[in-house]
Amino acid sequence: MKKAIVIGVLLLTFILAGCSGEKPGDAISKITIEPYTMNEQESLLVSKTGVGHIEYFKLNGTLGEEEDLEMSVEVYENGKFKEELLKTWGALDKKYKDSLISFGMSEFQGEDDSVKSLKLISGIPSGLSTTNYSTNMTAYSFGNLIGDKITMKKNEPVYLAVWAGTTKNELRSIGSINGELPEGIGEYETALLYKVVWTSKDKEQQ
């Protein structure tokens, strides 16, 4: 009798699993991202590193086996896309719990006094990526582009932070709330946008 009950329970389990269309152990993909505000001690530590500006963000959620997080810095000139820098993939892990990513920069004087060299720093869950970028902008702004937690959508970019520069006398505001491409980007001669995309591995290889 007990054996029959056990067999019945197992059959019911397999039937329910088949109806749901899911296999045991399947993970539901979902990724959220939100700003991370440093406390006083953390800010003090960062100030000792020589990084002039930096923004941090927290990742939470689970990726599927064929999914990844792509991070990069997009360069715009007069509102038009020019190139992509620091393109990396972050998914050595498939699960994120308060995992930190960041975008920051340090400023150095170039060989020509009119040209500055920016060291761009992208912090990803698996490490750090850097590159240098030269600019002759005389004024700039740097800031966060999301105000609260965002649930990411597949293959839709989320812009997290921006550095925008100009050689003009006035500095117009630039920003967004939910990580969309910010309005006013065309008012700047140069803009560097830190971007994250939840994507598929097969899409990356195309």
XYZ file of N, CA and C in Angstrom, residues 84-204:
363
model
N 32.550 52.607 -29.377
C 32.280 51.923 -28.123
C 33.609 51.508 -27.495
N 33.777 51.819 -26.210
C 35.006 51.519 -25.483
C 34.726 50.559 -24.328
N 35.770 49.878 -23.879
C 35.696 49.033 -22.672
C 34.579 47.995 -22.722
N 34.376 47.398 -23.890
C 33.299 46.415 -24.005
C 33.709 45.117 -23.315
N 32.952 44.725 -22.303
C 33.249 43.524 -21.542
C 31.973 42.760 -21.254
N 32.145 41.491 -20.867
C 31.020 40.665 -20.450
C 31.234 40.283 -19.001
N 30.168 40.358 -18.200
C 30.348 40.229 -16.765
C 29.926 38.925 -16.131
N 29.378 37.993 -16.895
C 28.714 36.858 -16.259
C 29.619 35.649 -16.062
N 30.621 35.782 -15.202
C 31.298 34.578 -14.730
C 30.365 33.841 -13.777
N 29.547 34.600 -13.075
C 28.520 34.041 -12.199
C 27.164 34.229 -12.859
N 26.258 33.342 -12.543
C 24.903 33.446 -13.083
C 23.941 34.051 -12.074
N 24.391 34.152 -10.827
C 23.542 34.731 -9.800
C 24.247 35.935 -9.183
N 23.492 36.996 -8.976
C 24.038 38.224 -8.398
C 23.246 38.589 -7.145
N 23.953 38.857 -6.089
C 23.321 39.318 -4.851
C 24.109 40.510 -4.343
N 23.539 41.698 -4.544
C 24.211 42.949 -4.169
C 25.618 43.023 -4.762
N 25.776 42.532 -5.990
C 27.059 42.599 -6.681
C 27.278 44.020 -7.193
N 28.480 44.554 -7.000
C 28.753 45.936 -7.377
C 29.420 46.028 -8.740
N 28.976 47.007 -9.537
C 29.671 47.418 -10.736
C 29.867 48.931 -10.629
N 30.782 49.486 -11.427
C 31.060 50.912 -11.279
C 31.606 51.506 -12.569
N 31.485 52.823 -12.665
C 32.110 53.577 -13.747
C 32.745 54.812 -13.142
N 34.047 54.974 -13.398
C 34.746 56.123 -12.840
C 35.833 56.604 -13.781
N 36.487 57.687 -13.392
C 37.564 58.220 -14.221
C 38.508 59.091 -13.407
N 39.738 59.149 -13.907
C 40.750 60.057 -13.382
C 41.201 60.950 -14.523
N 41.599 62.164 -14.203
C 41.980 63.136 -15.224
C 43.468 63.444 -15.127
N 44.145 63.436 -16.300
C 45.562 63.747 -16.359
C 45.792 64.760 -17.478
N 46.811 65.556 -17.326
C 47.157 66.509 -18.376
C 47.947 65.796 -19.466
N 47.556 66.019 -20.724
C 48.246 65.393 -21.833
C 49.524 66.139 -22.185
N 50.209 65.652 -23.222
C 51.448 66.296 -23.672
C 51.181 67.720 -24.144
N 50.056 67.912 -24.808
C 49.629 69.246 -25.226
C 48.771 69.824 -24.105
N 49.067 71.046 -23.673
C 48.338 71.640 -22.551
C 46.840 71.765 -22.821
N 46.459 71.797 -24.100
C 45.042 71.948 -24.439
C 44.301 70.611 -24.451
N 45.036 69.513 -24.282
C 44.432 68.179 -24.332
C 44.565 67.496 -22.980
N 43.467 66.941 -22.519
C 43.468 66.188 -21.272
C 43.309 64.708 -21.580
N 43.878 63.883 -20.737
C 43.736 62.441 -20.877
C 42.887 61.924 -19.721
N 41.822 61.243 -20.048
C 40.947 60.641 -19.041
C 41.228 59.151 -18.950
N 41.450 58.657 -17.762
C 41.556 57.220 -17.556
C 40.171 56.714 -17.171
N 39.535 55.966 -18.066
C 38.200 55.428 -17.828
C 38.315 54.091 -17.121
N 37.504 53.904 -16.097
C 37.576 52.707 -15.256
C 36.191 52.060 -15.175
N 36.107 50.823 -15.621
C 34.855 50.067 -15.543
C 35.046 48.900 -14.587
N 34.330 48.942 -13.475
C 34.394 47.854 -12.508
C 33.269 46.871 -12.759
N 33.602 45.619 -13.031
C 32.606 44.582 -13.303
C 32.723 43.499 -12.230
N 31.723 42.626 -12.098
C 31.784 41.610 -11.034
C 33.038 40.745 -11.078
N 33.599 40.547 -12.274
C 34.749 39.655 -12.397
C 36.092 40.379 -12.388
N 36.084 41.727 -12.258
C 37.363 42.421 -12.254
C 37.261 43.886 -12.622
N 38.281 44.372 -13.343
C 38.395 45.787 -13.657
C 38.905 45.943 -15.078
N 38.351 46.936 -15.791
C 38.788 47.215 -17.154
C 39.049 48.712 -17.275
N 40.173 49.101 -17.924
C 40.519 50.518 -18.041
C 40.986 50.847 -19.455
N 40.877 52.115 -19.808
C 41.440 52.622 -21.054
C 41.609 54.126 -20.919
N 42.417 54.720 -21.791
C 42.624 56.167 -21.785
C 41.850 56.810 -22.928
N 41.363 58.010 -22.668
C 40.601 58.749 -23.678
C 41.049 60.206 -23.644
N 41.472 60.740 -24.798
C 41.949 62.121 -24.878
C 40.833 63.062 -25.288
N 40.805 64.253 -24.681
C 39.751 65.219 -24.976
C 40.273 66.641 -24.783
N 39.703 67.569 -25.524
C 40.068 68.986 -25.352
C 38.913 69.780 -24.742
N 37.966 69.072 -24.116
C 36.848 69.761 -23.478
C 37.344 70.588 -22.289
N 36.795 71.774 -22.131
C 37.236 72.681 -21.069
C 36.288 72.693 -19.863
N 35.067 72.207 -20.053
C 34.110 72.109 -18.945
C 33.332 70.806 -19.106
N 32.906 70.218 -17.987
C 32.210 68.936 -18.087
C 31.312 68.721 -16.865
N 30.432 67.744 -17.007
C 29.622 67.277 -15.872
C 29.699 65.758 -15.840
N 29.528 65.197 -14.643
C 29.579 63.744 -14.460
C 28.462 63.376 -13.491
N 27.702 62.335 -13.818
C 26.621 61.982 -12.909
C 25.927 60.675 -13.221
N 25.046 60.322 -12.305
C 24.232 59.111 -12.351
C 23.026 59.335 -13.274
N 22.593 58.281 -13.980
C 21.451 58.407 -14.890
C 20.233 57.594 -14.457
N 20.298 56.932 -13.299
C 19.114 56.236 -12.789
C 18.847 56.704 -11.366
N 17.567 56.854 -11.042
C 17.219 57.368 -9.729
C 16.818 56.308 -8.730
N 16.427 55.113 -9.230
C 15.915 54.078 -8.334
C 16.192 52.716 -8.959
N 15.685 51.662 -8.313
C 15.874 50.312 -8.825
C 15.142 50.137 -10.154
N 15.822 49.489 -11.097
C 15.252 49.220 -12.415
C 15.304 47.724 -12.684
N 14.212 47.172 -13.190
C 14.210 45.787 -13.667
C 14.588 45.811 -15.141
N 15.707 45.202 -15.470
C 16.199 45.247 -16.837
C 15.338 44.411 -17.776
N 15.306 44.819 -19.037
C 14.603 44.093 -20.083
C 15.613 43.548 -21.069
N 15.354 42.364 -21.579
C 16.294 41.681 -22.465
C 16.608 42.537 -23.684
N 17.889 42.675 -23.971
C 18.406 43.368 -25.164
C 18.086 44.861 -25.211
N 17.677 45.442 -24.072
C 17.437 46.878 -24.021
C 18.501 47.528 -23.135
N 19.307 48.445 -23.684
C 20.393 49.047 -22.901
C 19.884 49.903 -21.754
N 20.624 49.891 -20.669
C 20.378 50.791 -19.548
C 21.626 51.645 -19.381
N 21.454 52.958 -19.514
C 22.570 53.887 -19.350
C 22.632 54.310 -17.882
N 23.783 54.064 -17.266
C 23.896 54.236 -15.813
C 24.578 55.536 -15.391
N 25.553 55.984 -16.161
C 26.301 57.183 -15.782
C 26.795 57.886 -17.037
N 27.096 59.183 -16.902
C 27.530 59.964 -18.062
C 28.600 60.974 -17.671
N 29.584 61.135 -18.536
C 30.510 62.253 -18.513
C 30.248 63.028 -19.785
N 29.944 64.308 -19.674
C 29.623 65.120 -20.850
C 30.446 66.393 -20.808
N 31.133 66.705 -21.929
C 32.033 67.842 -21.954
C 31.727 68.821 -23.073
N 32.198 70.062 -22.884
C 31.987 71.113 -23.866
C 33.153 72.102 -23.818
N 33.342 72.841 -24.914
C 34.317 73.930 -24.936
C 33.617 75.283 -24.875
N 32.292 75.253 -24.724
C 31.511 76.494 -24.675
C 31.488 77.044 -23.246
N 31.000 78.262 -23.126
C 30.986 78.922 -21.816
C 29.883 78.412 -20.895
N 28.832 77.838 -21.457
C 27.727 77.361 -20.623
C 27.645 75.847 -20.628
N 27.183 75.317 -19.513
C 27.081 73.873 -19.328
C 25.618 73.523 -19.104
N 24.993 72.922 -20.092
C 23.575 72.567 -19.987
C 23.404 71.269 -19.192
N 22.227 71.099 -18.616
C 21.961 69.887 -17.834
C 21.752 68.694 -18.754
N 22.121 67.527 -18.276
C 21.923 66.291 -19.025
C 21.542 65.212 -18.024
N 20.572 64.392 -18.376
C 20.175 63.356 -17.431
C 18.992 62.546 -17.896
N 18.695 61.504 -17.147
C 17.512 60.669 -17.348
C 17.159 60.085 -15.993
N 16.020 59.402 -15.913
C 15.569 58.842 -14.635
C 15.650 57.325 -14.645
N 15.271 56.717 -15.758
C 15.167 55.261 -15.831
C 16.219 54.622 -16.720
N 17.332 55.328 -16.944
C 18.415 54.731 -17.701
C 18.268 54.793 -19.207
N 17.342 55.603 -19.697
C 17.220 55.767 -21.145
C 18.315 56.701 -21.657
N 18.544 56.698 -22.978
C 19.515 57.617 -23.552
C 19.106 59.027 -23.168
N 19.985 59.780 -22.480
C 19.552 61.052 -21.887
C 19.226 62.125 -22.910
N 18.228 62.938 -22.560
C 17.904 64.106 -23.365
C 19.013 65.149 -23.189
N 19.190 65.971 -24.192
C 20.199 67.016 -24.111
C 21.583 66.570 -24.483
N 21.733 65.314 -24.919
C 23.066 64.814 -25.256
C 23.648 65.555 -26.464
N 22.771 66.025 -27.339
C 23.218 66.755 -28.515
C 23.772 68.126 -28.214
N 23.545 68.619 -26.991
C 24.052 69.930 -26.597
C 25.529 69.883 -26.209
N 26.071 68.681 -26.069
C 27.461 68.507 -25.674
C 28.302 68.058 -26.868
N 29.513 68.554 -26.937
C 30.405 68.143 -28.021
C 30.879 66.705 -27.841
N 31.048 66.293 -26.591
C 31.472 64.922 -26.300
C 30.694 64.387 -25.110
N 30.258 63.146 -25.203
C 29.582 62.486 -24.075
C 30.037 61.036 -24.007
N 30.363 60.581 -22.812
C 30.745 59.195 -22.556
C 29.666 58.577 -21.677
N 29.008 57.538 -22.174
C 27.876 56.931 -21.479
C 28.203 55.495 -21.075
N 28.092 55.214 -19.787
C 28.318 53.861 -19.272
C 27.023 53.071 -19.412
N 27.105 51.930 -20.099
C 25.914 51.189 -20.500
C 26.011 49.724 -20.079
N 24.863 49.148 -19.698
C 24.758 47.718 -19.415
C 23.607 47.149 -20.229
N 23.840 45.979 -20.842
C 22.788 45.301 -21.612
C 22.701 43.850 -21.165
N 21.493 43.400 -20.895
C 21.227 41.988 -20.611
C 20.988 41.323 -21.954
N 21.843 40.397 -22.327
C 21.794 39.865 -23.678
C 22.004 38.356 -23.698
N 21.963 37.779 -24.901
C 22.200 36.355 -25.102
C 23.577 36.150 -25.686
N 24.201 35.040 -25.363
C 25.543 34.765 -25.865
C 25.568 34.686 -27.383
N 24.537 34.091 -27.993
C 24.511 33.971 -29.451
C 24.400 35.356 -30.099
N 23.749 36.302 -29.413
C 23.649 37.671 -29.945
C 24.992 38.359 -29.911
N 25.774 38.113 -28.850
C 27.093 38.721 -28.712
C 28.032 38.283 -29.827
